[in-house]
XYZ file of N, CA and C in Angstrom:
435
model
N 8.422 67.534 -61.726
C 9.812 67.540 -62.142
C 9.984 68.239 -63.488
N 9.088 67.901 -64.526
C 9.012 68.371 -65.623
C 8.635 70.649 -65.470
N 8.137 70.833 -64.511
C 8.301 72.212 -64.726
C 9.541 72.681 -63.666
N 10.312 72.245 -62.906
C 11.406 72.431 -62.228
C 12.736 72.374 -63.053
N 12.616 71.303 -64.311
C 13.490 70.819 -65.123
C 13.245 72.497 -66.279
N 12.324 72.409 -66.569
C 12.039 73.486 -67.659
C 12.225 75.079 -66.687
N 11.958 75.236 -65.791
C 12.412 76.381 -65.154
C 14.240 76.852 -65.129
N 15.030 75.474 -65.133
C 16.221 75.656 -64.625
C 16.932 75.072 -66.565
N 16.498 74.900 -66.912
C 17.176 74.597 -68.774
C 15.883 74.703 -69.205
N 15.240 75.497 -70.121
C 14.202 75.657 -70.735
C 14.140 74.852 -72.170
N 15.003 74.823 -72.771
C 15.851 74.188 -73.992
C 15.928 72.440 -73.599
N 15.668 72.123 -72.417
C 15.932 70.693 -71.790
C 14.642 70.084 -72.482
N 15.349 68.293 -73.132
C 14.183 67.858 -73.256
C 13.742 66.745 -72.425
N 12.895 67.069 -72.088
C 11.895 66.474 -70.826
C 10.951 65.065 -71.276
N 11.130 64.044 -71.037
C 10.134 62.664 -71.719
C 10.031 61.896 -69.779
N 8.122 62.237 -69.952
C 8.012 61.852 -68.644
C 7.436 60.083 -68.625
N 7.559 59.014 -67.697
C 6.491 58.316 -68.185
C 6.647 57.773 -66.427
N 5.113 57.380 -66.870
C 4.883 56.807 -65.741
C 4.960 55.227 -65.436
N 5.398 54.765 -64.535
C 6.356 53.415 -64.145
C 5.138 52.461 -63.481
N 4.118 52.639 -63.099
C 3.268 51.754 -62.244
C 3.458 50.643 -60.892
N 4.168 49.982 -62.454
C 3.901 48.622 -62.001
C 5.364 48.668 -60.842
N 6.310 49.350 -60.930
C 7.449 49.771 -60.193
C 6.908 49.550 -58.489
N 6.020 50.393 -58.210
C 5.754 50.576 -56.901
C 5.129 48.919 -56.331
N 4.391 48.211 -57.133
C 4.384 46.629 -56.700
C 5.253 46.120 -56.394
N 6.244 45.987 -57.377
C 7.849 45.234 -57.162
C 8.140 45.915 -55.893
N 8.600 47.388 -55.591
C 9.029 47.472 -54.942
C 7.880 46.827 -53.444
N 7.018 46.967 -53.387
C 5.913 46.784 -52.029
C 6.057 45.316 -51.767
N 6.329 44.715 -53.037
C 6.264 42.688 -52.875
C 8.257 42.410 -52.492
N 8.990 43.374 -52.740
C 10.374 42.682 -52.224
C 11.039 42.098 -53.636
N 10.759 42.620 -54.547
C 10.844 42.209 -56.259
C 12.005 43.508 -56.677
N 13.139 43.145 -56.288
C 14.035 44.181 -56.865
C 14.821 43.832 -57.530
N 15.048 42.467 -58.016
C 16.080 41.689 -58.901
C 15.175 40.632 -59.404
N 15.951 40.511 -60.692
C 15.917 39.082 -61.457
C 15.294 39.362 -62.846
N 14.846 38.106 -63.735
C 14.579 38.384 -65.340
C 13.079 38.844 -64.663
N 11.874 39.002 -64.096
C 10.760 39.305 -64.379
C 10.889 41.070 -64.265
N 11.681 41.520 -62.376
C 11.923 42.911 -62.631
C 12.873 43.538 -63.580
N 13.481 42.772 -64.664
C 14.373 43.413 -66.104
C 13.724 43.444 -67.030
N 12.515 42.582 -66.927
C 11.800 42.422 -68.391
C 10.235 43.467 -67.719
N 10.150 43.923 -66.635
C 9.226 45.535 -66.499
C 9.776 46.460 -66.733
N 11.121 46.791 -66.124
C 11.398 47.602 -66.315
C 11.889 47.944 -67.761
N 12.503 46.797 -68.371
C 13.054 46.993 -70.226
C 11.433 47.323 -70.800
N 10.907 47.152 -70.300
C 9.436 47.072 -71.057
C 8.732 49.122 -70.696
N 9.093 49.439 -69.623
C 9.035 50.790 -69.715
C 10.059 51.319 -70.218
N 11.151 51.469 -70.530
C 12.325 51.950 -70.574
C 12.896 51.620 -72.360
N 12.317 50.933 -73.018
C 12.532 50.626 -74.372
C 12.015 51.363 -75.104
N 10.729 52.112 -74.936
C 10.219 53.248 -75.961
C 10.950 54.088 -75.962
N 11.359 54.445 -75.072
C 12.440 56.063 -74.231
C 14.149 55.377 -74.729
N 14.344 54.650 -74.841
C 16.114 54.269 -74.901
C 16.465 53.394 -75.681
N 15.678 52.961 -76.565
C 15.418 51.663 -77.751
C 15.892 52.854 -78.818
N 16.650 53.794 -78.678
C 17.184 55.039 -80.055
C 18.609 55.013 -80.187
N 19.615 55.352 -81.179
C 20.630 55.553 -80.650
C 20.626 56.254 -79.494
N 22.231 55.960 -78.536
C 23.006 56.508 -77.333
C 22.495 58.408 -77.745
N 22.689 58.528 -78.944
C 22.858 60.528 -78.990
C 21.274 60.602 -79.441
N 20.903 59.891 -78.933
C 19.616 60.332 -78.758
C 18.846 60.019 -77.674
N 19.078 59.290 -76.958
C 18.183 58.700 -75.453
C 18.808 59.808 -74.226
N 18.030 60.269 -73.632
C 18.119 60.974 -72.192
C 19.417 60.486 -71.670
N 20.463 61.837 -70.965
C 21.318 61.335 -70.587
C 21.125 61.215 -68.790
N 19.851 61.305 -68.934
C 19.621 61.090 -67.183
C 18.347 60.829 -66.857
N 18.170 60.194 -65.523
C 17.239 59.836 -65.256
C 16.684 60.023 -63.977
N 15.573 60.432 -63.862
C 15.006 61.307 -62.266
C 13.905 60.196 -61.997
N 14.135 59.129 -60.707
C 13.521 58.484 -60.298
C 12.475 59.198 -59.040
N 11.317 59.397 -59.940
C 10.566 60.655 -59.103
C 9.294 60.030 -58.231
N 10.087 58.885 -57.606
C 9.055 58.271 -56.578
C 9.689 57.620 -55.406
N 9.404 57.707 -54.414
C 10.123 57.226 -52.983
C 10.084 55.929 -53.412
N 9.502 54.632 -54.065
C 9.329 53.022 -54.302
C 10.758 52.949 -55.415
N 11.224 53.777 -55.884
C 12.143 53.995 -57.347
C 13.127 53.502 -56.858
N 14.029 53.792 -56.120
C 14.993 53.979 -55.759
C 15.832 51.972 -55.398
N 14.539 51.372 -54.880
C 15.083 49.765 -54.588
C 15.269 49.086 -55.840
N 15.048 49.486 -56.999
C 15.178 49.165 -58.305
C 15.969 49.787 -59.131
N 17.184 50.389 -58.333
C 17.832 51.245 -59.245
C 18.883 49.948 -59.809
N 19.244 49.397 -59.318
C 20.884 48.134 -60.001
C 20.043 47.585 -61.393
N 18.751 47.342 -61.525
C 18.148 47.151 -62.286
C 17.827 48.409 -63.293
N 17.328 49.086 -63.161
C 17.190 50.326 -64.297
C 18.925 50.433 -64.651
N 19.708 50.622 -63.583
C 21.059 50.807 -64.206
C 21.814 50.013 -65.645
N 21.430 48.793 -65.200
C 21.583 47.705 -65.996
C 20.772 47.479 -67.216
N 19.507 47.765 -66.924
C 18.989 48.037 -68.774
C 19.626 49.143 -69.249
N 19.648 50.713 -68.374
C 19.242 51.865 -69.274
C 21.215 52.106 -69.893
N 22.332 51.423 -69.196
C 23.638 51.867 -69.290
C 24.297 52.350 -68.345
N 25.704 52.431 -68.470
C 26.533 53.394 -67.772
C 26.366 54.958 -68.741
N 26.110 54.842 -69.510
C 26.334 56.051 -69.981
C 24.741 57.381 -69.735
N 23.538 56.488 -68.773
C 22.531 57.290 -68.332
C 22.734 57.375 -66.623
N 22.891 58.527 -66.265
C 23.188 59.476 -64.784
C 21.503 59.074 -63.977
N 21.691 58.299 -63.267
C 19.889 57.837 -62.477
C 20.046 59.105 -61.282
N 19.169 59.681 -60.913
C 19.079 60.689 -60.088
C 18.215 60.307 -59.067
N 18.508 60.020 -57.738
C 17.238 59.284 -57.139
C 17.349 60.385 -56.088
N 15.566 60.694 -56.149
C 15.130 62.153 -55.957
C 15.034 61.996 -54.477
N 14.922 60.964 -53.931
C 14.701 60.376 -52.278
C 16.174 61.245 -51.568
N 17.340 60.790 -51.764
C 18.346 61.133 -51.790
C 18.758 62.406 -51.899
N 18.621 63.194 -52.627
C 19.086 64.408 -53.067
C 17.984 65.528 -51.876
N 16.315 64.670 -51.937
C 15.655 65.471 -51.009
C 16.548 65.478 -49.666
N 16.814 64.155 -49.345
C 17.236 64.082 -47.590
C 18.739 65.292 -47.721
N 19.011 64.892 -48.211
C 20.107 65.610 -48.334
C 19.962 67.517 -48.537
N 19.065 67.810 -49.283
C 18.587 69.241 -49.450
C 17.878 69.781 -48.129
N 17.333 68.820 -46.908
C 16.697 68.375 -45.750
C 17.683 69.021 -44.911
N 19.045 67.884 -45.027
C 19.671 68.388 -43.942
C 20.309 69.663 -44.548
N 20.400 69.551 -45.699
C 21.108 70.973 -45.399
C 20.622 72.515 -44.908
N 19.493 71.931 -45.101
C 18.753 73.479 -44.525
C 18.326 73.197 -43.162
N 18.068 72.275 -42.511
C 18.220 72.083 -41.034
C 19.642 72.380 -40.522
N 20.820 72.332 -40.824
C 21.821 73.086 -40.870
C 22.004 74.194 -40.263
N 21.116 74.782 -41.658
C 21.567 76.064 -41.985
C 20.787 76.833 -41.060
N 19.577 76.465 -40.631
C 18.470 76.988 -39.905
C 19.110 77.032 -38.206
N 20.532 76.297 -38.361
C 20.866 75.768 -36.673
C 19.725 74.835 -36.022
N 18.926 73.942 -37.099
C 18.021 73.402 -36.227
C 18.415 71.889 -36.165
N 19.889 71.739 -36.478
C 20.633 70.342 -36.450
C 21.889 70.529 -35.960
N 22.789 69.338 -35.647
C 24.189 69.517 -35.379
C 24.829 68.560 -36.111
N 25.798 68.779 -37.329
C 26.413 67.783 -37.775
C 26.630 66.748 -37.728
N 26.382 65.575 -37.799
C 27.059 64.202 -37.776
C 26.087 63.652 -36.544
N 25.361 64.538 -36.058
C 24.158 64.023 -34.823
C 23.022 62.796 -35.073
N 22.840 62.297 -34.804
C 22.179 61.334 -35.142
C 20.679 61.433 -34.846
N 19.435 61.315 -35.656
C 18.152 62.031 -34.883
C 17.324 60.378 -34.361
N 16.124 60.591 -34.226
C 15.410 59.344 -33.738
C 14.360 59.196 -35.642
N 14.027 58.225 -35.174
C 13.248 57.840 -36.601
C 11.349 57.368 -35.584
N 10.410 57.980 -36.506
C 9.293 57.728 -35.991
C 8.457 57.206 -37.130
N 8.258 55.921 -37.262
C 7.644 55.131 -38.609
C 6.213 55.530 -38.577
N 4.893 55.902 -39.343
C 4.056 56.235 -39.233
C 3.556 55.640 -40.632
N 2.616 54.868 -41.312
C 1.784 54.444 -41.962
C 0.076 54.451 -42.347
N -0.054 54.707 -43.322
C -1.949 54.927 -43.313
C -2.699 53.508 -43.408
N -1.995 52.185 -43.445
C -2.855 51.168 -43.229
C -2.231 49.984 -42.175
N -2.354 48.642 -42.747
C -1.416 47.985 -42.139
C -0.241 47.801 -41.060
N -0.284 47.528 -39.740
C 1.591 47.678 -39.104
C 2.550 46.454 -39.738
N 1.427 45.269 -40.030
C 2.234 43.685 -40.295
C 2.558 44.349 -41.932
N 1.827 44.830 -42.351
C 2.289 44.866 -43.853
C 2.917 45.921 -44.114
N 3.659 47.037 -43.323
C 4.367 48.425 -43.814
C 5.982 47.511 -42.766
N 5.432 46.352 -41.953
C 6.605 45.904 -40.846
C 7.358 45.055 -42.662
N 6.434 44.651 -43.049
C 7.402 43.367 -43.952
C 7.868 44.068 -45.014
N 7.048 45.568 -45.486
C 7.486 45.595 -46.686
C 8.832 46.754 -46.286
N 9.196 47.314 -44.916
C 9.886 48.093 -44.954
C 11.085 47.578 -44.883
N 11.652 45.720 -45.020
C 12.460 45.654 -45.044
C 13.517 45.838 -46.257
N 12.764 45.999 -47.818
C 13.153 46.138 -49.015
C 13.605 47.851 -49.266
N 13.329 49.011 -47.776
C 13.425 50.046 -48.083
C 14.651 50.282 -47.304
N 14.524 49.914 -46.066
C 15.464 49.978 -44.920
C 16.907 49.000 -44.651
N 16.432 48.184 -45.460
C 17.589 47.064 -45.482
C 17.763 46.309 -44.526
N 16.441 46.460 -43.281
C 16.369 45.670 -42.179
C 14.719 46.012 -41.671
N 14.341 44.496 -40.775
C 12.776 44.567 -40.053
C 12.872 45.441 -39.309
N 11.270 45.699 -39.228
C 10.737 46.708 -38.558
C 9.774 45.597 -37.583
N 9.512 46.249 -36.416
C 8.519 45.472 -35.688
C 7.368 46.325 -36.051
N 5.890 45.535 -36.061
C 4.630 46.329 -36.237
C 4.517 47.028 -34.905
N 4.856 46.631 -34.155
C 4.319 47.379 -32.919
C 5.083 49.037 -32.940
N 6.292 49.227 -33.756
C 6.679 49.978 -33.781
C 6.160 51.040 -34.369
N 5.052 50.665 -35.437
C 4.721 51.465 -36.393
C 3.435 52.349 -36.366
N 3.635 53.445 -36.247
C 1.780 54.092 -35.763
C 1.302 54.085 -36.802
N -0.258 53.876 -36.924
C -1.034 53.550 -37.901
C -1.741 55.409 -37.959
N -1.747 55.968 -39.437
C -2.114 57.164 -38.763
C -3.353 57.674 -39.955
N -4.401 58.602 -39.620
C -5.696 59.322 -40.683
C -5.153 60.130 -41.301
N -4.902 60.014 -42.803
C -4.859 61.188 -43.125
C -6.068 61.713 -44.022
């Protein structure tokens, strides 16, 4: 992100950090309450603990786990920081070039094929914190990569 950001505003200042412990919360179903406010204030306080005209006026959640924790980052970092959740903007950059390619039809609806590198019981429980609903394991192909 940091050389995509510097390609397109060179002058942009860029403060990357890495979130960790984020992708647990999200894998355990931990997307609210004081323990996920006091991880995330705990990454997010070196970077935004400055005055407002000085803390990032945006924020690029640059991991597919990011995104179930956004009401929370919202809520430490302000209304006045723009969260960019990169999941989103991809699907969306997705369809538009399936589109454009004619290799979609508007408003069509496609099939979904769940595929995982370990677990079916444990990608079945944790996909309900992504999807907003269960998955059956049987549904899920277990696959080598």
């Amino acid at each position: 992100y940091q050389r995509a950001i510097h390609a397109l505003r060179p002058d942009a200042r860029v403060i990357a950090q890495a979130c960790s412990l984020f992708v647990a919360l999200a894998e355990e179903g931990w997307t609210r309450g004081p323990l996920v406010e006091g991880i995330v204030r705990a990454y997010f306080e070196p970077i935004f603990a400055v005055p407002e005209q000085q803390h990032p006026d945006c924020l690029v959640l640059g991991c597919t786990h990011f995104p179930v924790l956004k009401d929370v980052m919202h809520q430490v970092v302000g209304d006045s920081v723009t969260i960019v959740d990169s999941a989103e903007t991809t699907a969306s950059a997705a369809r538009e070039l399936l589109l454009r390619k004619d290799l979609a039809q508007a408003g069509r609806q496609g099939g979904v094929h769940l595929m995982a590198t370990d677990g079916r019981e444990r990608f079945a429980r944790v996909s309900s914190t992504f999807f907003g609903a269960g998955v059956r394991p049987d549904a899920v192909e277990i696959v080598d990569l």
